Every structure is written in structure tokens, then in C-alpha cells.
Tab-separated table of C-alpha atoms in Angstrom:
chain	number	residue	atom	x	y	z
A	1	UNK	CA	0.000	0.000	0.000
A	2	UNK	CA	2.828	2.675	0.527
A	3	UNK	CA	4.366	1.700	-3.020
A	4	UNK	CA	1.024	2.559	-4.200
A	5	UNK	CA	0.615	6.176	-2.041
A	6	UNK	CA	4.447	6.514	-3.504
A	7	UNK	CA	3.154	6.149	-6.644
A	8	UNK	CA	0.444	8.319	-6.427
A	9	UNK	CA	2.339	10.842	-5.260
A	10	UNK	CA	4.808	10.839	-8.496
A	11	UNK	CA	2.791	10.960	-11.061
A	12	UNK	CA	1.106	14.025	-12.649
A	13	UNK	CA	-1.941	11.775	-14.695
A	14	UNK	CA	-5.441	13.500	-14.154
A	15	UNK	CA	-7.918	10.913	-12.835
A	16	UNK	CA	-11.050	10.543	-14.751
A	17	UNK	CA	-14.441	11.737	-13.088
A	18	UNK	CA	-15.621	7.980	-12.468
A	19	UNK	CA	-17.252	6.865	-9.067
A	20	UNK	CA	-15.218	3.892	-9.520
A	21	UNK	CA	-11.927	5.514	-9.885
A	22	UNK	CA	-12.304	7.932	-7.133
A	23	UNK	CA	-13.463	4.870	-4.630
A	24	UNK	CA	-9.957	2.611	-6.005
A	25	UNK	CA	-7.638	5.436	-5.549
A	26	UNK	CA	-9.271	6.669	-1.979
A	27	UNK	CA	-9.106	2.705	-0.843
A	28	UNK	CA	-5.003	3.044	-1.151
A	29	UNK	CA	-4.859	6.462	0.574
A	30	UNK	CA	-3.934	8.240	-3.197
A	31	UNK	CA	-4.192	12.139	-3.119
A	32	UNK	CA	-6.329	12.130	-6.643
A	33	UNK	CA	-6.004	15.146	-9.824
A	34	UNK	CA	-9.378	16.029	-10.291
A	35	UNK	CA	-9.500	17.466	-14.317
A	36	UNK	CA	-10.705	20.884	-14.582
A	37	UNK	CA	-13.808	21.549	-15.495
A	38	UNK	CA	-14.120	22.440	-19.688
A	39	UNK	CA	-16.115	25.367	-18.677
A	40	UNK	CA	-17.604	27.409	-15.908
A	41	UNK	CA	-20.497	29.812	-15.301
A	42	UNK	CA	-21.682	31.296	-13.042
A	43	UNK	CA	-25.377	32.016	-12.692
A	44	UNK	CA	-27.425	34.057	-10.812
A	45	UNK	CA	-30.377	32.228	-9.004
A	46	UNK	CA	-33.319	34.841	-8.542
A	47	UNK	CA	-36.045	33.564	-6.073
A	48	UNK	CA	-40.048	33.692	-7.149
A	49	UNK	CA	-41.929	36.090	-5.725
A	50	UNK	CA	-43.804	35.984	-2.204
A	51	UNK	CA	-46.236	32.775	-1.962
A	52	UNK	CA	-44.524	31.606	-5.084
A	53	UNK	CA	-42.699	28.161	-5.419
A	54	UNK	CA	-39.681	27.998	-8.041
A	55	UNK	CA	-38.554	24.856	-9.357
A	56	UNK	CA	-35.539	24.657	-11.402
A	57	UNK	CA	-34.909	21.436	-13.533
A	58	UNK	CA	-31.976	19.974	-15.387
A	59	UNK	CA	-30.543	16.844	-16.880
A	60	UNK	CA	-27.331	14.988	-17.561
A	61	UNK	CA	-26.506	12.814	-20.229
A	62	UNK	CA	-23.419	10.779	-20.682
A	63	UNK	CA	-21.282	11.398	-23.083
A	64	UNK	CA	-20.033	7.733	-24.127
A	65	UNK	CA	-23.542	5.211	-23.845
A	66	UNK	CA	-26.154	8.143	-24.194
A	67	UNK	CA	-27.607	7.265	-20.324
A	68	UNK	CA	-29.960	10.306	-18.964
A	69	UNK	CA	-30.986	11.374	-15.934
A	70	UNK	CA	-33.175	14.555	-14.628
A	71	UNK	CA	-34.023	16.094	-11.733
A	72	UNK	CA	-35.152	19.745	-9.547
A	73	UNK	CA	-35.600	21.380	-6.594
A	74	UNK	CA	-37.976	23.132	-5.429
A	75	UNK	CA	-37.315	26.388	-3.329
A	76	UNK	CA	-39.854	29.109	-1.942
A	77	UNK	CA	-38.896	32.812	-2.129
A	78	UNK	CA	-36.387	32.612	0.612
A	79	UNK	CA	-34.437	30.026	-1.264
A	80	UNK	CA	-35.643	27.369	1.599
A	81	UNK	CA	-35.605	23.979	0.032
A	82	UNK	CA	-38.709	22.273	-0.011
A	83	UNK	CA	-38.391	18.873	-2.297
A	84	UNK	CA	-36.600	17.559	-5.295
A	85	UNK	CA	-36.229	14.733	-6.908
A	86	UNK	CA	-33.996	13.032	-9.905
A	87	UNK	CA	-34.459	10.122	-11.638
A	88	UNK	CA	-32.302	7.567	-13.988
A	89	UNK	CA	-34.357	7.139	-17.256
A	90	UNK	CA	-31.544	4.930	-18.747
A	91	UNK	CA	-30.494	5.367	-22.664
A	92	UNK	CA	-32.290	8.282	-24.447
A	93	UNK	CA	-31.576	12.061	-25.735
A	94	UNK	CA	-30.744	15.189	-23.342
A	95	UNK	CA	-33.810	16.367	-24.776
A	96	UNK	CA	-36.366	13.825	-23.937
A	97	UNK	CA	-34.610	14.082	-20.186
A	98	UNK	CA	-35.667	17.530	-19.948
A	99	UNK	CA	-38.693	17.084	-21.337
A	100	UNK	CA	-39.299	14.185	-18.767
A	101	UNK	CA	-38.143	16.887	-15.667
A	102	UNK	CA	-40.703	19.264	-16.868
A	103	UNK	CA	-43.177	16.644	-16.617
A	104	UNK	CA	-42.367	15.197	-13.092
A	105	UNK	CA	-42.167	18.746	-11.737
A	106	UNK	CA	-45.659	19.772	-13.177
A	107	UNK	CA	-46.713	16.649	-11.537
A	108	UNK	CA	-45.344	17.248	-8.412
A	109	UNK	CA	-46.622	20.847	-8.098
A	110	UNK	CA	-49.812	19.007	-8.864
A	111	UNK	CA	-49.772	16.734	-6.187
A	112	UNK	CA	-48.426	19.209	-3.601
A	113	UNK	CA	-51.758	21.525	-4.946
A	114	UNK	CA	-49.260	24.866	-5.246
A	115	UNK	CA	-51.275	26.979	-7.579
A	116	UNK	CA	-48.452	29.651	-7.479
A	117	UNK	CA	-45.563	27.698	-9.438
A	118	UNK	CA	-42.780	28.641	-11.464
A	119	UNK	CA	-40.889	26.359	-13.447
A	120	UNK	CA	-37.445	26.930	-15.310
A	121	UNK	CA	-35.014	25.447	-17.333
A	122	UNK	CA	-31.610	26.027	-19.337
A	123	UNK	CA	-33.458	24.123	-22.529
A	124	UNK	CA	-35.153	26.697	-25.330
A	125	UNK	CA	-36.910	23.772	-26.963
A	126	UNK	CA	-38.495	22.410	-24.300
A	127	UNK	CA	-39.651	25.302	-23.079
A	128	UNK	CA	-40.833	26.582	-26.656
A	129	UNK	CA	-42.443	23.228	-26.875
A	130	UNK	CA	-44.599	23.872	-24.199
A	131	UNK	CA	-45.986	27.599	-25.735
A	132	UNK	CA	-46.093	25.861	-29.362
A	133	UNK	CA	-47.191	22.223	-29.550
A	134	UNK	CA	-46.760	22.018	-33.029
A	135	UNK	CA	-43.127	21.825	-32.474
A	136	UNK	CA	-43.270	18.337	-31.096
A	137	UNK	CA	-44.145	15.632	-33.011
């Protein structure tokens, strides 16, 4: 195990963002090389108005086997947290992910009877889609 840390230690390879890399390195005590991220913004999270609740949805794709996830969160106008939820929706676009988020959160602002929801997201289409059904076939 110290040959390993040694190792470790002496080598200037980036580590790869897998769960399964991070857990093998951290089992022989290896101070990891986390890549930089490609790019970075920063974004400016406005809360909804009084009585409102503000849900902001997203998804991830991979970039190798095309697996998608989605989730949001749920926050009132004090940026309390409230609920979220994310889901694994297994192989399928970036844009059927975000069209599934928009559809759990509507759902869940359903079920928790808010009447005073706001929803947003970082994809045009999907929120066009919603204004002009005829772009979704």
C-alpha cells in the first residue's frame, strides 16, 4: 500500500471523473487530480416572488452510452428547500430528459396543490415546446 501512495504521489496523470476511480484510488490512501472543469459559469439564481414556489430542472446525459438522468428542486422565495427529486431514465436524448423533468415537476406541483408555481429550465426547446405544440411531433 505505501508503493502505491508513492506512486500516487509521483505521477502528474489527471484521474477521470468515475465513481469507480475515485473509490480505487481513496481505498489506497492516493491524493487524486481532479480534471478541470471544460467550462464554468456562473449564474445568478433569482427567487419567485412571495407565496410563489420555483422549481428549477436539469438533466445529464453521458457522453459515451447516451444514459440520462433529470431532476429539480424546489425552493420558496427565501431560497428554503422544499423537495426535489432526480431520476435515472436509462439510454435516451438530453432532450427527452428535460422534457421528462418538466413533466415530473408539473406533476409534483400538482400533487403538492401549489397553484403559485414557477418552473425553469436552461433548454429553449423544451420550453418553446410547451408555448407551441406544433413543435413536437
Amino acid at each position: 500500500m505505501a508503493r502505491a501512495k508513492l506512486v500516487g504521489k509521483l505521477t502528474s496523470k489527471r484521474v477521470d471523473n468515475s465513481v469507480n476511480s475515485f473509490y480505487f484510488l481513496k481505498k489506497f490512501d492516493i491524493n487524486i487530480q481532479p480534471r478541470k472543469p471544460m467550462v464554468s459559469i456562473d449564474i445568478i439564481w433569482c427567487p419567485p416572488i412571495n407565496d410563489w414556489i420555483k422549481c428549477n430542472i436539469d438533466e445529464t446525459a453521458s457522453s459515451s452510452l447516451i444514459l440520462t438522468a433529470d431532476g429539480g428542486i424546489f425552493r420558496d422565495n427565501q431560497a428554503n428547500h422544499i423537495i426535489s427529486f432526480c431520476i435515472f431514465l436509462g439510454e435516451g436524448s438530453p432532450v427527452l430528459a428535460e422534457f421528462m423533468a418538466e413533466v415530473l415537476a408539473i406533476e409534483k406541483a400538482k400533487d403538492m396543490h401549489w397553484s403559485k408555481f414557477r418552473l425553469e429550465t436552461d433548454c429553449i426547446f423544451v420550453a418553446k415546446a410547451f408555448s407551441d405544440s406544433t413543435l413536437v411531433q
